[in-house]
Tab-separated table of C-alpha atoms and ligand atoms in Angstrom:
chain	number	residue	atom	x	y	z
A	231	MET	CA	200.868	-88.455	115.488
A	232	ILE	CA	203.039	-87.235	112.633
A	233	GLY	CA	201.488	-85.582	109.608
A	234	HIS	CA	201.631	-82.808	107.080
A	235	PRO	CA	199.921	-79.699	108.408
A	236	THR	CA	198.356	-78.585	105.145
A	237	TYR	CA	194.832	-78.545	103.765
A	238	GLY	CA	195.465	-81.948	102.090
A	239	GLY	CA	193.468	-84.994	103.140
A	240	SER	CA	196.299	-86.840	104.927
A	241	GLY	CA	196.840	-83.872	107.251
A	242	VAL	CA	193.101	-83.578	107.828
A	243	ILE	CA	192.779	-87.264	108.781
A	244	ALA	CA	195.838	-87.072	111.082
A	245	ALA	CA	194.490	-83.979	112.857
A	246	GLU	CA	190.907	-85.267	113.141
A	247	LEU	CA	192.171	-88.604	114.465
A	248	ALA	CA	194.350	-86.814	117.026
A	249	ARG	CA	191.297	-84.876	118.221
A	250	TYR	CA	189.174	-88.012	118.372
A	251	LEU	CA	191.799	-89.883	120.438
A	252	ALA	CA	192.152	-86.907	122.771
A	253	ALA	CA	188.369	-86.890	123.245
A	254	GLN	CA	188.691	-90.567	124.245
A	255	GLY	CA	191.082	-89.483	126.999
A	256	HIS	CA	194.417	-90.290	125.336
A	257	GLU	CA	197.364	-87.928	125.493
A	258	VAL	CA	198.248	-87.044	121.911
A	259	HIS	CA	201.454	-85.397	120.732
A	260	PHE	CA	201.362	-84.033	117.202
A	261	PHE	CA	204.625	-83.402	115.327
A	262	SER	CA	204.727	-81.286	112.204
A	263	HIS	CA	206.503	-78.300	110.658
A	264	ALA	CA	203.455	-76.070	111.211
A	265	TYR	CA	200.233	-76.147	113.202
A	266	PRO	CA	197.796	-78.485	111.384
A	267	VAL	CA	194.723	-76.769	109.999
A	268	ARG	CA	192.202	-79.023	111.747
A	269	LEU	CA	194.066	-79.837	114.986
A	270	PHE	CA	192.592	-77.341	117.417
A	271	SER	CA	190.567	-79.291	119.954
A	272	GLY	CA	190.302	-76.905	122.909
A	273	ARG	CA	191.545	-79.785	125.087
A	274	ASN	CA	194.588	-79.881	127.280
A	275	ASN	CA	195.619	-83.419	126.279
A	276	VAL	CA	196.689	-82.490	122.711
A	277	PHE	CA	200.240	-81.211	122.449
A	278	PHE	CA	201.701	-79.720	119.309
A	279	HIS	CA	205.464	-79.930	118.675
A	280	GLU	CA	206.740	-77.777	115.842
A	281	VAL	CA	209.753	-79.093	113.988
A	282	ALA	CA	212.097	-76.655	112.283
A	283	PRO	CA	215.296	-77.597	110.447
A	284	LEU	CA	218.491	-75.963	111.613
A	285	ASP	CA	219.634	-73.470	109.037
A	286	TYR	CA	223.391	-73.216	108.571
A	287	PRO	CA	225.366	-71.628	105.729
A	288	LEU	CA	227.038	-74.935	104.903
A	289	PHE	CA	223.721	-76.551	103.994
A	290	LYS	CA	222.054	-76.028	100.663
A	291	TYR	CA	219.288	-78.338	101.974
A	292	PRO	CA	219.020	-78.178	105.792
A	293	PRO	CA	218.527	-81.780	107.039
A	294	PHE	CA	214.897	-81.575	108.139
A	295	GLU	CA	214.583	-85.299	108.930
A	296	LEU	CA	217.397	-85.132	111.506
A	297	ALA	CA	215.682	-82.252	113.289
A	298	PHE	CA	212.418	-84.211	113.212
A	299	ILE	CA	214.007	-87.369	114.668
A	300	SER	CA	215.746	-85.372	117.389
A	301	ARG	CA	212.546	-83.541	118.310
A	302	ILE	CA	210.613	-86.800	118.797
A	303	ILE	CA	213.394	-88.299	120.904
A	304	GLU	CA	213.535	-85.127	122.973
A	305	VAL	CA	209.773	-85.299	123.615
A	306	PHE	CA	209.980	-89.044	124.359
A	307	GLN	CA	212.434	-88.260	127.140
A	308	GLN	CA	209.820	-85.999	128.778
A	309	HIS	CA	206.638	-87.946	127.986
A	310	PRO	CA	206.324	-91.726	127.868
A	311	LEU	CA	205.001	-92.122	124.290
A	312	ASP	CA	203.590	-95.596	123.517
A	313	LEU	CA	203.391	-95.516	119.766
A	314	LEU	CA	204.000	-93.351	116.691
A	315	HIS	CA	201.374	-93.085	113.977
A	316	VAL	CA	202.718	-91.498	110.812
A	317	HIS	CA	200.509	-90.201	108.017
A	318	TYR	CA	201.907	-89.992	104.488
A	319	ALA	CA	205.062	-92.085	104.215
A	320	ILE	CA	207.326	-89.359	102.817
A	321	PRO	CA	209.358	-88.399	104.779
A	322	HIS	CA	207.554	-89.479	107.937
A	323	ALA	CA	207.895	-93.267	107.795
A	324	PHE	CA	211.680	-93.132	107.646
A	325	ILE	CA	211.698	-90.652	110.524
A	326	ALA	CA	209.646	-93.067	112.643
A	327	LEU	CA	211.903	-96.004	111.764
A	328	SER	CA	214.988	-94.015	112.764
A	329	VAL	CA	213.383	-92.982	116.056
A	330	ARG	CA	212.435	-96.583	116.793
A	331	ASN	CA	215.959	-97.803	116.026
A	332	ILE	CA	217.694	-95.143	118.096
A	333	LEU	CA	215.431	-95.694	121.097
A	334	GLN	CA	215.750	-99.462	120.754
A	335	ALA	CA	219.525	-99.151	121.015
A	336	GLU	CA	218.936	-97.348	124.292
A	337	GLY	CA	216.624	-100.069	125.632
A	338	HIS	CA	213.250	-98.427	124.848
A	339	ARG	CA	210.392	-99.585	122.674
A	340	LEU	CA	208.470	-97.175	120.459
A	341	PRO	CA	206.659	-99.042	117.631
A	342	PHE	CA	205.236	-97.231	114.621
A	343	VAL	CA	202.181	-97.470	112.390
A	344	VAL	CA	202.300	-96.025	108.868
A	345	THR	CA	199.199	-94.884	106.999
A	346	LEU	CA	199.705	-94.531	103.254
A	347	HIS	CA	197.377	-91.917	101.799
A	348	GLY	CA	197.972	-91.596	98.082
A	349	THR	CA	200.887	-90.211	96.114
A	350	ASP	CA	203.276	-91.396	98.829
A	351	SER	CA	202.595	-94.795	97.239
A	352	THR	CA	201.215	-94.134	93.760
A	353	LEU	CA	203.656	-91.451	92.577
A	354	LEU	CA	206.491	-90.275	94.844
A	355	GLY	CA	206.997	-93.656	96.500
A	356	LYS	CA	207.696	-95.201	93.093
A	357	ASP	CA	210.320	-92.635	92.181
A	358	PRO	CA	213.854	-94.092	92.309
A	359	SER	CA	214.896	-91.243	94.622
A	360	TYR	CA	212.624	-92.635	97.348
A	361	HIS	CA	211.628	-96.181	96.380
A	362	PRO	CA	214.382	-98.207	98.139
A	363	VAL	CA	213.951	-96.322	101.426
A	364	ILE	CA	210.132	-96.444	101.376
A	365	THR	CA	210.171	-100.166	100.562
A	366	HIS	CA	212.529	-100.909	103.448
A	367	THR	CA	210.587	-98.664	105.835
A	368	LEU	CA	207.186	-100.184	105.032
A	369	LYS	CA	208.580	-103.691	105.481
A	370	ALA	CA	210.097	-102.695	108.815
A	371	ALA	CA	206.977	-100.896	110.124
A	372	ASP	CA	205.045	-102.501	112.969
A	373	HIS	CA	201.823	-102.004	111.020
A	374	VAL	CA	200.822	-100.451	107.698
A	375	THR	CA	197.359	-99.179	106.838
A	376	VAL	CA	195.998	-97.794	103.577
A	377	VAL	CA	192.871	-95.745	102.894
A	378	SER	CA	191.326	-97.890	100.119
A	379	GLU	CA	191.409	-101.311	98.455
A	380	PHE	CA	192.809	-99.573	95.382
A	381	LEU	CA	195.763	-98.254	97.395
A	382	LYS	CA	196.336	-101.662	98.984
A	383	GLU	CA	196.728	-103.283	95.548
A	384	ASP	CA	198.934	-100.423	94.373
A	385	CYS	CA	201.335	-100.577	97.293
A	386	MET	CA	201.478	-104.401	97.374
A	387	ARG	CA	202.649	-104.200	93.765
A	388	SER	CA	204.986	-101.243	94.157
A	389	PHE	CA	206.760	-102.308	97.321
A	390	CYS	CA	206.456	-106.120	97.097
A	391	LEU	CA	205.185	-106.255	100.683
A	392	ASP	CA	204.945	-109.706	102.233
A	393	ARG	CA	202.237	-108.625	104.721
A	394	GLU	CA	198.995	-107.134	103.401
A	395	PRO	CA	198.348	-103.639	104.735
A	396	ALA	CA	195.030	-103.169	106.545
A	397	VAL	CA	192.428	-101.074	104.721
A	398	ILE	CA	191.044	-98.402	107.045
A	399	PRO	CA	189.060	-95.978	104.903
A	400	ASN	CA	188.994	-92.270	105.547
A	401	PHE	CA	186.266	-90.885	107.739
A	402	VAL	CA	184.118	-87.808	108.205
A	403	ASP	CA	182.539	-86.342	111.312
A	404	LEU	CA	178.843	-86.450	110.446
A	405	GLU	CA	177.996	-84.081	113.275
A	406	VAL	CA	180.198	-81.384	111.772
A	407	PHE	CA	179.717	-82.126	108.070
A	408	ARG	CA	175.991	-81.827	107.555
A	409	ARG	CA	173.628	-79.679	105.569
A	410	ARG	CA	172.808	-76.411	107.262
A	411	PRO	CA	170.567	-74.330	105.043
A	412	THR	CA	171.945	-70.793	105.043
A	413	PRO	CA	169.983	-68.928	102.350
A	414	ASP	CA	171.987	-65.748	102.917
A	415	LEU	CA	175.255	-67.503	102.163
A	416	ARG	CA	173.863	-69.273	99.107
A	417	ALA	CA	172.452	-66.004	97.831
A	418	GLN	CA	175.995	-64.571	97.780
A	419	TYR	CA	176.953	-67.076	95.082
A	420	ALA	CA	173.852	-68.177	93.198
A	421	GLU	CA	170.217	-67.453	92.612
A	422	GLU	CA	167.539	-69.909	93.691
A	423	ARG	CA	167.026	-71.180	90.109
A	424	GLU	CA	170.773	-71.696	89.515
A	425	MET	CA	172.635	-74.900	90.225
A	426	LEU	CA	175.619	-74.292	92.505
A	427	LEU	CA	178.569	-76.552	91.691
A	428	ILE	CA	181.631	-76.753	93.916
A	429	HIS	CA	185.223	-77.923	93.615
A	430	VAL	CA	187.682	-78.097	96.523
A	431	SER	CA	191.333	-79.103	96.099
A	432	ASN	CA	194.933	-78.025	96.381
A	433	PHE	CA	195.058	-77.189	92.653
A	434	ARG	CA	197.933	-79.563	91.927
A	435	PRO	CA	198.333	-80.776	88.302
A	436	LEU	CA	196.812	-84.203	89.041
A	437	LYS	CA	193.569	-82.519	90.192
A	438	ARG	CA	193.024	-81.358	86.566
A	439	VAL	CA	191.142	-78.191	87.527
A	440	ASP	CA	191.048	-77.379	83.804
A	441	TRP	CA	188.579	-80.275	83.446
A	442	VAL	CA	186.466	-78.816	86.273
A	443	LEU	CA	186.132	-75.615	84.250
A	444	ASP	CA	185.590	-77.439	80.943
A	445	THR	CA	182.798	-79.509	82.532
A	446	PHE	CA	181.213	-76.436	84.076
A	447	HIS	CA	181.503	-74.669	80.716
A	448	ILE	CA	179.262	-77.355	79.176
A	449	VAL	CA	176.826	-77.431	82.121
A	450	GLN	CA	176.180	-73.690	82.128
A	451	GLN	CA	175.358	-73.757	78.413
A	452	HIS	CA	172.318	-75.927	79.237
A	453	ILE	CA	171.138	-74.846	82.694
A	454	PRO	CA	171.630	-71.735	84.819
A	455	ALA	CA	174.646	-72.520	86.986
A	456	ARG	CA	177.486	-71.116	89.078
A	457	LEU	CA	180.739	-72.659	90.288
A	458	LEU	CA	182.650	-72.246	93.559
A	459	MET	CA	186.383	-73.008	93.285
A	460	ILE	CA	187.893	-73.431	96.759
A	461	GLY	CA	191.579	-73.919	97.508
A	462	ASP	CA	194.929	-72.766	96.264
A	463	GLY	CA	197.922	-74.320	94.552
A	464	PRO	CA	200.195	-74.253	91.502
A	465	ASP	CA	197.404	-74.460	88.915
A	466	LEU	CA	195.256	-71.644	90.331
A	467	PRO	CA	196.563	-68.862	88.013
A	468	ARG	CA	196.077	-71.116	84.959
A	469	ALA	CA	192.539	-71.952	86.106
A	470	GLU	CA	191.691	-68.245	86.432
A	471	GLN	CA	193.093	-67.668	82.942
A	472	LEU	CA	191.066	-70.547	81.517
A	473	ALA	CA	187.860	-69.226	83.107
A	474	ARG	CA	188.494	-65.910	81.334
A	475	ARG	CA	189.246	-67.670	78.046
A	476	LEU	CA	186.033	-69.719	78.271
A	477	ASN	CA	184.186	-66.508	79.059
A	478	ILE	CA	182.717	-67.917	82.303
A	479	SER	CA	184.563	-65.699	84.833
A	480	ASP	CA	181.346	-64.024	85.883
A	481	ARG	CA	179.858	-67.401	86.826
A	482	VAL	CA	182.913	-68.804	88.658
A	483	HIS	CA	183.896	-67.667	92.157
A	484	PHE	CA	187.515	-68.393	93.133
A	485	LEU	CA	187.441	-68.254	96.929
A	486	GLY	CA	191.003	-69.394	97.767
A	487	LYS	CA	191.820	-71.418	100.901
A	488	MET	CA	188.975	-71.613	103.379
A	489	LEU	CA	188.924	-72.868	106.935
A	490	ASP	CA	185.178	-73.321	106.934
A	491	VAL	CA	184.502	-75.442	103.848
A	492	VAL	CA	181.481	-77.033	105.533
A	493	SER	CA	179.347	-73.957	105.094
A	494	CYS	CA	180.076	-73.938	101.344
A	495	TYR	CA	179.352	-77.664	100.901
A	496	ALA	CA	176.175	-77.079	102.860
A	497	VAL	CA	174.756	-74.743	100.193
A	498	ALA	CA	176.082	-76.559	97.094
A	499	ASP	CA	174.231	-78.857	94.678
A	500	THR	CA	177.012	-80.906	93.027
A	501	PHE	CA	180.670	-81.536	93.828
A	502	LEU	CA	182.988	-81.769	90.806
A	503	LEU	CA	186.112	-83.915	91.170
A	504	THR	CA	188.143	-84.377	87.999
A	505	SER	CA	191.421	-85.817	89.352
A	506	GLU	CA	193.456	-88.134	87.137
A	507	THR	CA	193.875	-90.347	90.158
A	508	GLU	CA	192.644	-90.294	93.725
A	509	SER	CA	193.296	-93.033	96.253
A	510	PHE	CA	190.113	-92.112	98.121
A	511	GLY	CA	188.865	-88.539	97.607
A	512	LEU	CA	188.237	-87.266	101.130
A	513	ALA	CA	186.746	-83.992	99.859
A	514	ALA	CA	184.115	-86.013	97.965
A	515	LEU	CA	183.179	-87.827	101.176
A	516	GLU	CA	182.885	-84.554	103.087
A	517	ALA	CA	180.653	-83.149	100.340
A	518	MET	CA	178.445	-86.272	100.416
A	519	ALA	CA	178.061	-85.914	104.172
A	520	CYS	CA	176.609	-82.465	103.412
A	521	GLU	CA	174.127	-84.045	100.996
A	522	VAL	CA	176.038	-82.998	97.892
A	523	PRO	CA	176.195	-85.647	95.116
A	524	VAL	CA	179.618	-86.070	93.494
A	525	ALA	CA	180.468	-86.090	89.788
A	526	ALA	CA	183.894	-87.680	89.269
A	527	PHE	CA	185.964	-89.875	86.995
A	528	ARG	CA	186.041	-93.600	87.656
A	529	VAL	CA	189.660	-93.687	88.864
A	530	GLY	CA	191.598	-95.064	91.843
A	531	GLY	CA	189.570	-95.489	95.014
A	532	ILE	CA	186.739	-93.114	94.034
A	533	PRO	CA	184.289	-95.943	93.154
A	534	GLU	CA	184.786	-97.235	96.726
A	535	VAL	CA	183.273	-93.972	97.966
A	536	VAL	CA	180.904	-92.679	95.270
A	537	ILE	CA	178.209	-95.072	94.049
A	538	ASP	CA	177.441	-94.359	90.401
A	539	ARG	CA	173.904	-92.993	89.805
A	540	GLN	CA	173.051	-93.273	93.492
A	541	THR	CA	175.309	-90.853	95.354
A	542	GLY	CA	176.722	-89.171	92.251
A	543	TRP	CA	177.978	-90.021	88.791
A	544	LEU	CA	181.171	-91.681	87.557
A	545	ALA	CA	182.474	-91.126	84.024
A	546	PRO	CA	185.462	-92.522	82.102
A	547	LEU	CA	188.645	-90.554	82.771
A	548	GLY	CA	188.750	-87.356	80.735
A	549	ASP	CA	185.230	-87.708	79.271
A	550	ILE	CA	183.889	-84.317	80.333
A	551	GLU	CA	180.764	-84.651	78.150
A	552	ALA	CA	179.820	-87.802	80.047
A	553	LEU	CA	180.499	-86.008	83.329
A	554	ALA	CA	178.383	-82.982	82.418
A	555	ARG	CA	175.364	-84.859	80.995
A	556	PRO	CA	173.825	-86.307	84.198
A	557	ILE	CA	174.440	-83.037	86.075
A	558	ILE	CA	172.355	-81.165	83.516
A	559	GLU	CA	169.733	-83.910	83.536
A	560	VAL	CA	169.304	-84.059	87.313
A	561	TRP	CA	168.721	-80.306	87.587
A	562	ARG	CA	165.629	-80.827	85.416
A	563	HIS	CA	164.340	-83.468	87.884
A	564	PRO	CA	164.448	-81.958	91.374
A	565	ASP	CA	162.910	-85.064	93.002
A	566	ARG	CA	165.776	-87.193	91.626
A	567	LEU	CA	168.303	-84.722	92.980
A	568	ALA	CA	166.603	-84.800	96.389
A	569	ASP	CA	166.851	-88.630	96.455
A	570	MET	CA	170.531	-88.473	95.517
A	571	ARG	CA	171.207	-85.982	98.286
A	572	GLN	CA	169.742	-88.385	100.854
A	573	ALA	CA	171.626	-91.339	99.354
A	574	ALA	CA	174.883	-89.365	99.522
A	575	ARG	CA	174.364	-88.632	103.215
A	576	ARG	CA	173.489	-92.294	103.934
A	577	ARG	CA	176.614	-93.453	102.088
A	578	ALA	CA	178.751	-90.974	104.040
A	579	ALA	CA	177.391	-92.507	107.257
A	580	ASP	CA	179.288	-95.717	106.362
A	581	PHE	CA	182.446	-93.647	106.885
A	582	ASP	CA	181.427	-91.906	110.079
A	583	LEU	CA	184.312	-90.942	112.345
A	584	ARG	CA	182.793	-92.894	115.246
A	585	ARG	CA	182.629	-96.025	113.128
A	586	ILE	CA	186.068	-95.848	111.472
A	587	ALA	CA	188.414	-94.227	114.025
A	588	PRO	CA	188.089	-97.129	116.524
A	589	ARG	CA	189.703	-99.321	113.866
A	590	TYR	CA	192.897	-97.345	114.299
A	591	GLN	CA	192.663	-97.915	118.047
A	592	GLU	CA	192.338	-101.661	117.386
A	593	ALA	CA	195.433	-101.507	115.185
A	594	TYR	CA	197.351	-99.702	117.962
A	595	ALA	CA	196.231	-102.302	120.521
A	596	GLN	CA	197.353	-105.109	118.227
A	597	VAL	CA	200.790	-103.525	117.801
A	598	LEU	CA	201.195	-102.819	121.501
A	599	SER	CA	200.196	-106.337	122.514
A	600	SER	CA	202.615	-107.980	120.110
A	601	SER	CA	205.789	-106.952	121.899
B	64	LIG	O1	198.653	-88.175	98.256
B	64	LIG	C1	198.570	-86.970	98.012
B	64	LIG	O2	198.912	-86.499	96.931
B	64	LIG	C2	198.168	-86.021	99.048
B	64	LIG	C3	197.140	-86.557	99.955
B	64	LIG	C4	196.698	-85.456	100.848
B	64	LIG	O3	197.373	-85.232	101.835
B	64	LIG	O4	195.708	-84.819	100.507
B	64	LIG	O5	195.969	-87.028	99.264
B	64	LIG	C5	195.711	-88.381	99.378
B	64	LIG	O6	195.217	-88.667	100.665
B	64	LIG	C6	193.877	-88.277	100.928
B	64	LIG	C7	193.547	-88.669	102.368
B	64	LIG	O7	193.702	-90.027	102.576
B	64	LIG	C8	192.946	-88.941	99.920
B	64	LIG	O8	191.604	-88.582	100.184
B	64	LIG	C9	193.346	-88.483	98.509
B	64	LIG	O9	192.539	-89.170	97.585
B	64	LIG	C10	194.796	-88.822	98.253
B	64	LIG	N1	195.221	-88.170	97.006
B	64	LIG	C11	195.573	-88.857	95.940
B	64	LIG	O10	195.566	-90.078	95.891
B	64	LIG	C12	195.968	-88.060	94.754
């Protein structure tokens, strides 16, 4: 397994999948530049291999990919790996292709599966600095998967693929992500009569955290409400500034990066997701599993996850009034909110880890049998 180690969804899926496969008895080797946030499994059949580029005064940009390729080959010589599964194409897909080619020249076979997650296709992958390499790599991959129908269409168009990638949606572990009433924790952030809204992201520009605050600004003018902002990233300082400017700082709690987001979802009433684009929206799925309806814009793959007026609300991109309205309305009808909570949990069950992860195993089996 190769993935980014960060709090982002692609790293989460890679780490959770690694743990699931290990629980099935497979030996899993995880390669990354740091220990992935959700990898720890407490099992002895998950191995983590840290990759660090060699620093040398000659290099302005130490060649990280070469160190990565060498590390995988080194591990392959010790452990008979069957297959590489790379999450997020940049730079991982090219690394896997290079490993496959080098080993092939030495008489070994190590096929690779690429899972596209989002901006590796929709944004970065389209940039001329990466496009030719990503196109070649995806065409050469033994198998390509994407996390939504939206992303499939996007990457078919962007990379002119002749084979359709398989759609394997993201998943959530329903046993871990579930509502656990913890009145003490909720009381730290909101009173009983106040609606507790939550936003979780890496505060990158495309997440539009300013719209989260603008929406909350409207909501709290109509109903008593508080907002939890979880995560960190480039737009965090601007978000804190905006909260001060809107005069809502006392109602907004910026909690930074958190390992245990489940406990916060489990006391929240509505999840706010205002991204300009989102190939899937894993955080929304995790919130729904904790019985938290999602208010989001109708963009990318979000409508494949959130069902409008059943498990949350979808509004036209940028229309914060339309996003705020049903949130205010539902707080005045607690029975409606209770129904939506149950519907959100039921919808999340369609994406249960135990239902979705085996589809990756089927993809691996298909690749391994087609030698
Ligand atoms: O693609 C990104 O910008 C980062 C990536 C990540 O690692 O969080 O997010 C994407 O992958 C997630 C997991 O599949 C999806 O849930 C996110 O919707 C997707 N982000 C975007 O499309 C912006």
